[in-house]
Coordinates of C-alpha atoms and ligand atoms in Angstrom, one line a residue:
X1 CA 85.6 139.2 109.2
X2 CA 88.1 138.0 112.0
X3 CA 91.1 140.3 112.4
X4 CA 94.7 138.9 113.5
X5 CA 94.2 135.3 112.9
X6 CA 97.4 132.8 113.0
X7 CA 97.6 131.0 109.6
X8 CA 99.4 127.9 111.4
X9 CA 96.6 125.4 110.8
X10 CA 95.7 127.0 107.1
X11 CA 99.5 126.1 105.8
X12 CA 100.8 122.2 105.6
X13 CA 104.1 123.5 106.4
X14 CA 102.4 124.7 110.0
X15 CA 103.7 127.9 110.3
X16 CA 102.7 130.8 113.0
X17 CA 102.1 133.7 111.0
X18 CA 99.2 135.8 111.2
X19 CA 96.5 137.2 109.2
X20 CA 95.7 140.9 109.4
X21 CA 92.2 139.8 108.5
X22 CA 90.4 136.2 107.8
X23 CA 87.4 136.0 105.8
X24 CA 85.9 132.2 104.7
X25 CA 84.3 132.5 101.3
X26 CA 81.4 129.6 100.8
X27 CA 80.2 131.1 97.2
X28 CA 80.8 133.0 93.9
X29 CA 78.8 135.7 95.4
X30 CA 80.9 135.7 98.4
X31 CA 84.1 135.9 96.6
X32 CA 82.5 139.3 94.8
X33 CA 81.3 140.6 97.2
X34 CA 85.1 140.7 99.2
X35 CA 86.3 142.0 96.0
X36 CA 84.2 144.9 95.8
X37 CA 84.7 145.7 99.2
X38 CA 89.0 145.3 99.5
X39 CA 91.1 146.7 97.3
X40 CA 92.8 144.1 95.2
X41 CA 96.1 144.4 96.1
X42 CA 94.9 144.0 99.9
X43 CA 93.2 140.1 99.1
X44 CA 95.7 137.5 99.7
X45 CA 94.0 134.0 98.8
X46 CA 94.0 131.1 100.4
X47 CA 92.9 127.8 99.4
X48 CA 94.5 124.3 100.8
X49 CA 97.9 126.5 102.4
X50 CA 99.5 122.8 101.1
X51 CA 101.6 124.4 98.3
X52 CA 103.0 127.7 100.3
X53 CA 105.4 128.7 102.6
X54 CA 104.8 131.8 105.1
X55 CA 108.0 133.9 106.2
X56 CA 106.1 136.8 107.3
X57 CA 103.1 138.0 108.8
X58 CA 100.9 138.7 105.9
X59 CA 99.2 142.3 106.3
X60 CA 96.4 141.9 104.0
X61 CA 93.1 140.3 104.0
X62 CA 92.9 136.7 103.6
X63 CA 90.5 135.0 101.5
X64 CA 89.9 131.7 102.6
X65 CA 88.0 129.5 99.8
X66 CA 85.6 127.6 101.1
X67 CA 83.4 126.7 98.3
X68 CA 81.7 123.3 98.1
X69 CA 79.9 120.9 95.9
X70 CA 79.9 118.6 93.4
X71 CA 77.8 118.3 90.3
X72 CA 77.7 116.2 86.9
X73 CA 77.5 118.3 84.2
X74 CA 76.9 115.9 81.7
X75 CA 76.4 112.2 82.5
X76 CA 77.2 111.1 78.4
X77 CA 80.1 112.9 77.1
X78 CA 81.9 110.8 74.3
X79 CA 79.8 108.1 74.8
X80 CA 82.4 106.4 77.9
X81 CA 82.8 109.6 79.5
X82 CA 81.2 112.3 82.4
X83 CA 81.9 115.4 83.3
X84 CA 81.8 116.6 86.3
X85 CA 82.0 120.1 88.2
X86 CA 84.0 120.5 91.6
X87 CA 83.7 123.5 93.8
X88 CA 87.4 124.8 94.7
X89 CA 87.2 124.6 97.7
X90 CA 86.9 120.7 98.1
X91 CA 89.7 118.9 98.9
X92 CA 91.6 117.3 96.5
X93 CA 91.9 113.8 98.2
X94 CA 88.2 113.7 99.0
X95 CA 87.4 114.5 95.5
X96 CA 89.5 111.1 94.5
X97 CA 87.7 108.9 97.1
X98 CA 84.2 110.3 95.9
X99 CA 85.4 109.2 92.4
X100 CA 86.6 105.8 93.3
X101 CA 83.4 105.2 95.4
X102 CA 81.6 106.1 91.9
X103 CA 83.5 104.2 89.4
X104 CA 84.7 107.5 87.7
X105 CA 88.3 106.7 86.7
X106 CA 91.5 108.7 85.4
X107 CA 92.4 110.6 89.1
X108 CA 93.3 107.5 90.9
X109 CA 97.3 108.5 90.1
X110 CA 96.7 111.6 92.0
X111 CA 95.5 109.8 95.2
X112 CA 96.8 111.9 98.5
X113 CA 97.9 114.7 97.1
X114 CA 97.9 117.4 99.6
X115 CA 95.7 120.6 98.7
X116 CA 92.4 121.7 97.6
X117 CA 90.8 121.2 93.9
X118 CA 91.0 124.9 93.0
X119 CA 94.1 125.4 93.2
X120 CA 94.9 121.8 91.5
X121 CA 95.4 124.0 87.9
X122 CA 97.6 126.7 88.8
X123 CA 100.6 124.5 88.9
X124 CA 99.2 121.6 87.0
X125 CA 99.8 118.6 89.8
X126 CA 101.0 115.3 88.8
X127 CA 102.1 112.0 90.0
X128 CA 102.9 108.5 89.1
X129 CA 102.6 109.4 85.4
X130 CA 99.2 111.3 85.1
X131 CA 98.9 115.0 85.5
X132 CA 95.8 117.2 86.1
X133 CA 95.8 118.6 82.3
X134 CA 95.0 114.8 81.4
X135 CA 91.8 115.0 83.2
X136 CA 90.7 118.7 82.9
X137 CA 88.0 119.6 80.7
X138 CA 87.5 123.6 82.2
X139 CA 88.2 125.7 85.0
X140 CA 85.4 128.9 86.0
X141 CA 87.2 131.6 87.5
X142 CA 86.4 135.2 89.3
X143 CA 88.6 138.1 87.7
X144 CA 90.0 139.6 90.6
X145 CA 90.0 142.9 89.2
X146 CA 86.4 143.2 87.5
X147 CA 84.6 140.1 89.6
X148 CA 83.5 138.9 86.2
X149 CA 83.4 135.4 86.3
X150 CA 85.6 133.5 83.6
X151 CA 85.9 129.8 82.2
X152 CA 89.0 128.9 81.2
X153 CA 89.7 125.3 78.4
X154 CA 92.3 123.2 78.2
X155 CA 93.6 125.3 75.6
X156 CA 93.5 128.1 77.5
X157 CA 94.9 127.4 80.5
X158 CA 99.1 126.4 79.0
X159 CA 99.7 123.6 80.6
X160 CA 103.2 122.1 81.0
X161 CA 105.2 120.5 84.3
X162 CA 104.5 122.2 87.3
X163 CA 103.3 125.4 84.9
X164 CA 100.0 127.4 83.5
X165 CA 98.8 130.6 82.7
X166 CA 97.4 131.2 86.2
X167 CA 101.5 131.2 87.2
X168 CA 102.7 133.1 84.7
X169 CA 100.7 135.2 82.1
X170 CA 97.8 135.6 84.5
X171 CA 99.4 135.0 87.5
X172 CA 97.4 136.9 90.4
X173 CA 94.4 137.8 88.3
X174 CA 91.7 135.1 88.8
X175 CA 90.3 133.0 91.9
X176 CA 89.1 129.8 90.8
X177 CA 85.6 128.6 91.9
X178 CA 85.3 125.3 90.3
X179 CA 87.3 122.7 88.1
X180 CA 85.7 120.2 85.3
X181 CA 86.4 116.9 85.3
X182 CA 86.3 114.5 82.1
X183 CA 86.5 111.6 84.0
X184 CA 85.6 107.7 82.3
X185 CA 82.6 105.3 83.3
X186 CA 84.0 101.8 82.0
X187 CA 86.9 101.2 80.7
X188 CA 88.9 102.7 82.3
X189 CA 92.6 103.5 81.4
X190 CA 94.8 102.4 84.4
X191 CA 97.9 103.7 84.2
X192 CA 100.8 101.8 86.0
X193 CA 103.7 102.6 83.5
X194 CA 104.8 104.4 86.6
X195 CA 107.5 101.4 87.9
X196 CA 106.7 101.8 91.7
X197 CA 103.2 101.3 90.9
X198 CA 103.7 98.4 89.0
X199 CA 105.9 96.6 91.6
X200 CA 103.4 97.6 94.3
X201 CA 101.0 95.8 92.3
X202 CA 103.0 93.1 91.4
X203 CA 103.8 92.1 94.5
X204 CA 99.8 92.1 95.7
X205 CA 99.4 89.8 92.8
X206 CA 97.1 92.2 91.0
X207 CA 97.1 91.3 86.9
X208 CA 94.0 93.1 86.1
X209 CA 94.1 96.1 88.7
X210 CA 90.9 98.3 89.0
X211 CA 90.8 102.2 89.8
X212 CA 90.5 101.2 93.1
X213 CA 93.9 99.0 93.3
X214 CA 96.0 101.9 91.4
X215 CA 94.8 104.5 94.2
X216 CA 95.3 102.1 97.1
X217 CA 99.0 101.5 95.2
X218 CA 99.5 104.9 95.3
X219 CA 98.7 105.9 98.4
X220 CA 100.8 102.7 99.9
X221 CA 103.6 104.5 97.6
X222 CA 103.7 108.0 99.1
X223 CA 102.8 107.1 103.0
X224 CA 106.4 105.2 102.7
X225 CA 108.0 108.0 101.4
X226 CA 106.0 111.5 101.9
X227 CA 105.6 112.9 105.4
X228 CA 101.9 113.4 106.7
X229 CA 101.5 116.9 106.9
X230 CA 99.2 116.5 109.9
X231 CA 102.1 114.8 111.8
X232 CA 105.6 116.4 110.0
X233 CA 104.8 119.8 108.7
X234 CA 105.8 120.0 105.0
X235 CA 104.8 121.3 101.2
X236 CA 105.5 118.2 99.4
X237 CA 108.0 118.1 97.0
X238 CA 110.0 122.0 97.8
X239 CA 112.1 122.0 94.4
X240 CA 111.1 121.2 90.8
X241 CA 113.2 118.8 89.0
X242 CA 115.3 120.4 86.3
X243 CA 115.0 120.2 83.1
X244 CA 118.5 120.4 81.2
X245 CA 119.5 120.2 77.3
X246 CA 121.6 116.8 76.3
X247 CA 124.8 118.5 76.2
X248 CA 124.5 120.0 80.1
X249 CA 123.4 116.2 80.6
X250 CA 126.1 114.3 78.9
X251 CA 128.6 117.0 80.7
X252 CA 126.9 116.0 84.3
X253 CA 126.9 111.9 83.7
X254 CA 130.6 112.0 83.0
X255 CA 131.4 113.5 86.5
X256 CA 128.3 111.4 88.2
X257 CA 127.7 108.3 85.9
X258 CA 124.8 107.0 88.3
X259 CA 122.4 109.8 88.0
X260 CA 118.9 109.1 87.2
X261 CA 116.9 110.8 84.0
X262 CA 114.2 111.3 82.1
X263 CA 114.2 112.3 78.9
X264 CA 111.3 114.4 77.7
X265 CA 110.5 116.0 74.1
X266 CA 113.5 115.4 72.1
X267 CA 116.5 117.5 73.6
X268 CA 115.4 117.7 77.4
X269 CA 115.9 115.5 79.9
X270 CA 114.6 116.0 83.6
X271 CA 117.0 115.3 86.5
X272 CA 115.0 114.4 89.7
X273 CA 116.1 117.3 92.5
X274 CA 115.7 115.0 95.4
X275 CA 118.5 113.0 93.7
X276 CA 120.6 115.9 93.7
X277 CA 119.9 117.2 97.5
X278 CA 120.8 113.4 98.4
X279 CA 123.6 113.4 96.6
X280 CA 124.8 117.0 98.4
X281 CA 124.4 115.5 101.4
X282 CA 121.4 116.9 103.0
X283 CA 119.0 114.2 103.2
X284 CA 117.6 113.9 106.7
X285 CA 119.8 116.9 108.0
X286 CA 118.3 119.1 110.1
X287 CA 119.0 122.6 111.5
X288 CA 117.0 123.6 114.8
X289 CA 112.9 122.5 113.2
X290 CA 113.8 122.7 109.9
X291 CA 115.0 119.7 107.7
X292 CA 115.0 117.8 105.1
X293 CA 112.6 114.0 104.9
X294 CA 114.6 111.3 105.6
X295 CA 112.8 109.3 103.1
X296 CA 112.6 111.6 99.9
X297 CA 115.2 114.4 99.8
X298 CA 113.1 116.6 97.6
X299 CA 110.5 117.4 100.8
X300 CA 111.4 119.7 103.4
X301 CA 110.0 119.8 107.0
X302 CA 108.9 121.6 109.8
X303 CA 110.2 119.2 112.6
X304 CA 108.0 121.8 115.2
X305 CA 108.3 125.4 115.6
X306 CA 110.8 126.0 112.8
X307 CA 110.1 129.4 111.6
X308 CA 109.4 130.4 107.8
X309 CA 112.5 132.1 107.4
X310 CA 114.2 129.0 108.9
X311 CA 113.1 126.7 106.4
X312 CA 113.7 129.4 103.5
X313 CA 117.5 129.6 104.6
X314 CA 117.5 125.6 104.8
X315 CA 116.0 126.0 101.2
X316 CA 118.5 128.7 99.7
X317 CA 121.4 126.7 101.3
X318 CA 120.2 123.5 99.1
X319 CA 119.9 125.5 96.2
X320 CA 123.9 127.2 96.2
X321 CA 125.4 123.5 97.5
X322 CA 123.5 121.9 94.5
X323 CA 124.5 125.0 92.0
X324 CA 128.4 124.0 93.4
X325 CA 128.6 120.6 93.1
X326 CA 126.6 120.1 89.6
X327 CA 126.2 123.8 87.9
X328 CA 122.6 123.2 88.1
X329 CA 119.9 125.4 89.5
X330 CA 117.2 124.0 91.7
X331 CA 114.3 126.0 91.5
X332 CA 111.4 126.1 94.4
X333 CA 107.8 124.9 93.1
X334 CA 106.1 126.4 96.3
X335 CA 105.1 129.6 96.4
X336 CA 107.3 131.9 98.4
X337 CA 105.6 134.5 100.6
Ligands
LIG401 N1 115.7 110.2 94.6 C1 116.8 110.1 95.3 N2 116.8 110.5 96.6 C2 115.8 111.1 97.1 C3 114.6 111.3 96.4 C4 114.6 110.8 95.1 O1 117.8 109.5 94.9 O2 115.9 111.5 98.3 C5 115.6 109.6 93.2 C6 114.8 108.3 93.2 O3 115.6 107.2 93.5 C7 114.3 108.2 91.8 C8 114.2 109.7 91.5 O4 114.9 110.4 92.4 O5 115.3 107.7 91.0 C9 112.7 110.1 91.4 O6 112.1 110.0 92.7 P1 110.5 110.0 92.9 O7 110.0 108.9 92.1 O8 110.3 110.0 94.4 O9 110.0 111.3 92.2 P2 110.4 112.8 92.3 O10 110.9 113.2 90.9 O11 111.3 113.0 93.4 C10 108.1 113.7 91.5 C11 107.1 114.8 91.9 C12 106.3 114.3 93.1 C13 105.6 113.0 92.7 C14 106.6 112.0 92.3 C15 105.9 110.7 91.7 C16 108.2 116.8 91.3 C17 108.8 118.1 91.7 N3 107.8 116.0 92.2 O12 109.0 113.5 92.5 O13 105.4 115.3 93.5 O14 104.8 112.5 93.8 O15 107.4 112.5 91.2 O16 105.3 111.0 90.5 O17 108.0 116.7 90.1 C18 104.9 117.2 94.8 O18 104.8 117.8 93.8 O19 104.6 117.7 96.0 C19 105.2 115.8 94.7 C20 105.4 115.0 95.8

């Protein structure tokens, strides 16, 4: 166990807090094991840091996941498909690469997401038209309060955007060790309804594009728009996008007639956030080391030593000039600490 360890290079943001304690965990046992021996409300986990922002020193004891591995669980399920098991504490762009490198198809939309696989569930990631549920087969879990270890379905785990149990119902109660993959061997459904990915292609002159072309599309997609946390300190996209009723909608496109949608189920229609932010005027403002991207409104950054309070206040300034200007509430999709 290391005491007073700076979390700067555990967090995508790149903040200098520190850790009252740091303890790596490389197996279920290990995970136990820290359980048993700290009192649960002293274990603060850690997986990626790509999804988090840090405004304080955190006094507790941090549990770094560090679990590894891969495994196919079963090489024939439904006759096209595979399952296979991925320790949480790979990371998430690695695990895409080892699937394109293997033929396994249905991730390639997720290419270059920040983060580890374990914590890929908890807010159900998604880009460019796929989201994690569409993959997920099962997730095993440790029970932070009895160390049992759990797995959780499909079913299970509630799924919806940016949403599951492990945020809400069961938020706080279970570390997960591994996700299951169904992933396809032939066949493979490629995905480009997603119109970026589609002109990317398009203008390659791909007709027929393999897994391999949709990941390399993506990936071309967000290094033009999404900072490189390794170089620009950042948690990808800060906000959700808000859902609103058609009434709230039809109210908001009389006063700003160009504003993009989506409409999803039958009386919801998402507005994108970094729309909004542009729209308010903050795109690639910046106050002191904290700003907003240039290139995608929706991403705040760390231009160098900006504190984690600096980049909240940046935050909860967006969030009132948006409320202002359109009624609507922006709500943050990173976790807050
Ligand atoms: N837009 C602007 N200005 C901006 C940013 C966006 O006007 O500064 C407009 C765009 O012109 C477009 C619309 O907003 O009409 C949507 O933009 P984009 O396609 O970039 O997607 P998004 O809604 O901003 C979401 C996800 C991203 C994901 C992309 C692609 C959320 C909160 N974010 O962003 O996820 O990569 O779609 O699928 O749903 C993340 O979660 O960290 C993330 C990057």
């Amino acid at each position: 166990m290391r005491q007073k360890v700076s979390l700067q290079p555990y967090n995508t943001f790149g903040i200098d807090v520190n850790a009252f304690q740091f303890q790596s965990v490389t197996s279920i046992e290990d995970v136990q094991e820290l359980l048993r021996e700290t009192p649960e409300e002293n274990v603060f986990v850690l997986g990626g840091g790509s999804n988090m922002l840090l405004t304080k020193d955190i006094e507790k004891t941090v549990m770094h996941i560090a679990l590894k591995g891969y495994e196919v669980v079963d090489a024939n399920f439904e006759e096209n498909e595979l399952l296979l098991k991925v320790a949480g504490g790979e990371n998430w762009h690695d695990f895409i690469l080892y699937c394109i490198e293997r033929n396994y198809g249905g991730v390639e939309n997720l290419s270059l997401i920040p983060g580890n696989v374990g914590t890929s569930p908890i807010q159900n990631i998604g880009a460019y038209g796929v989201e994690l549920k569409d993959v997920f087969y099962s997730c095993q879990a440790v029970s932070r309060r009895t160390g049992e270890l759990k797995v959780f379905t499909l079913e299970d785990c509630g799924f919806g955007y940016r949403d599951s149990v492990f945020k809400n119902e069961l938020k706080d109660q279970f570390i997960i060790t591994s996700v299951t993959f169904r992933l396809t061997k032939k066949d493979h459904k490629i995905n480009t309804d997603y119109g970026a990915i589609y002109d990317t292609l398009k203008a390659k002159g791909i007709t027929e594009p393999t897994i391999k072309d949709v990941s390399d599309a993506v990936i071309a997609i967000r290094q033009s728009k999404l900072p490189d946390p390794k170089k620009l300190g950042n948690s990808g996209s800060f906000f959700k996008n808000p859902t609103i009723n058609q009434a709230t909608f039809t109210a908001l496109r009389s006063k700003f007639p160009d504003v993009p949608y989506y409409p999803v189920g039958s009386d919801s229609i998402k507005v994108p956030a970094g729309w909004l932010i542009e729209k308010a005027g903050f795109k690639g403002r910046r106050y002191g080391d904290a700003g907003v991207h240039d290139k995608q409104a929706l991403v705040l950054v760390n231009h160098g030593n900006a504190s984690g309070q600096e980049i909240w206040s940046l935050a909860l300034r967006i969030q009132n000039k948006v409320q202002d200007l359109f009624g609507l509430k922006i709500i943050p999709e990173v976790n807050v600490f």
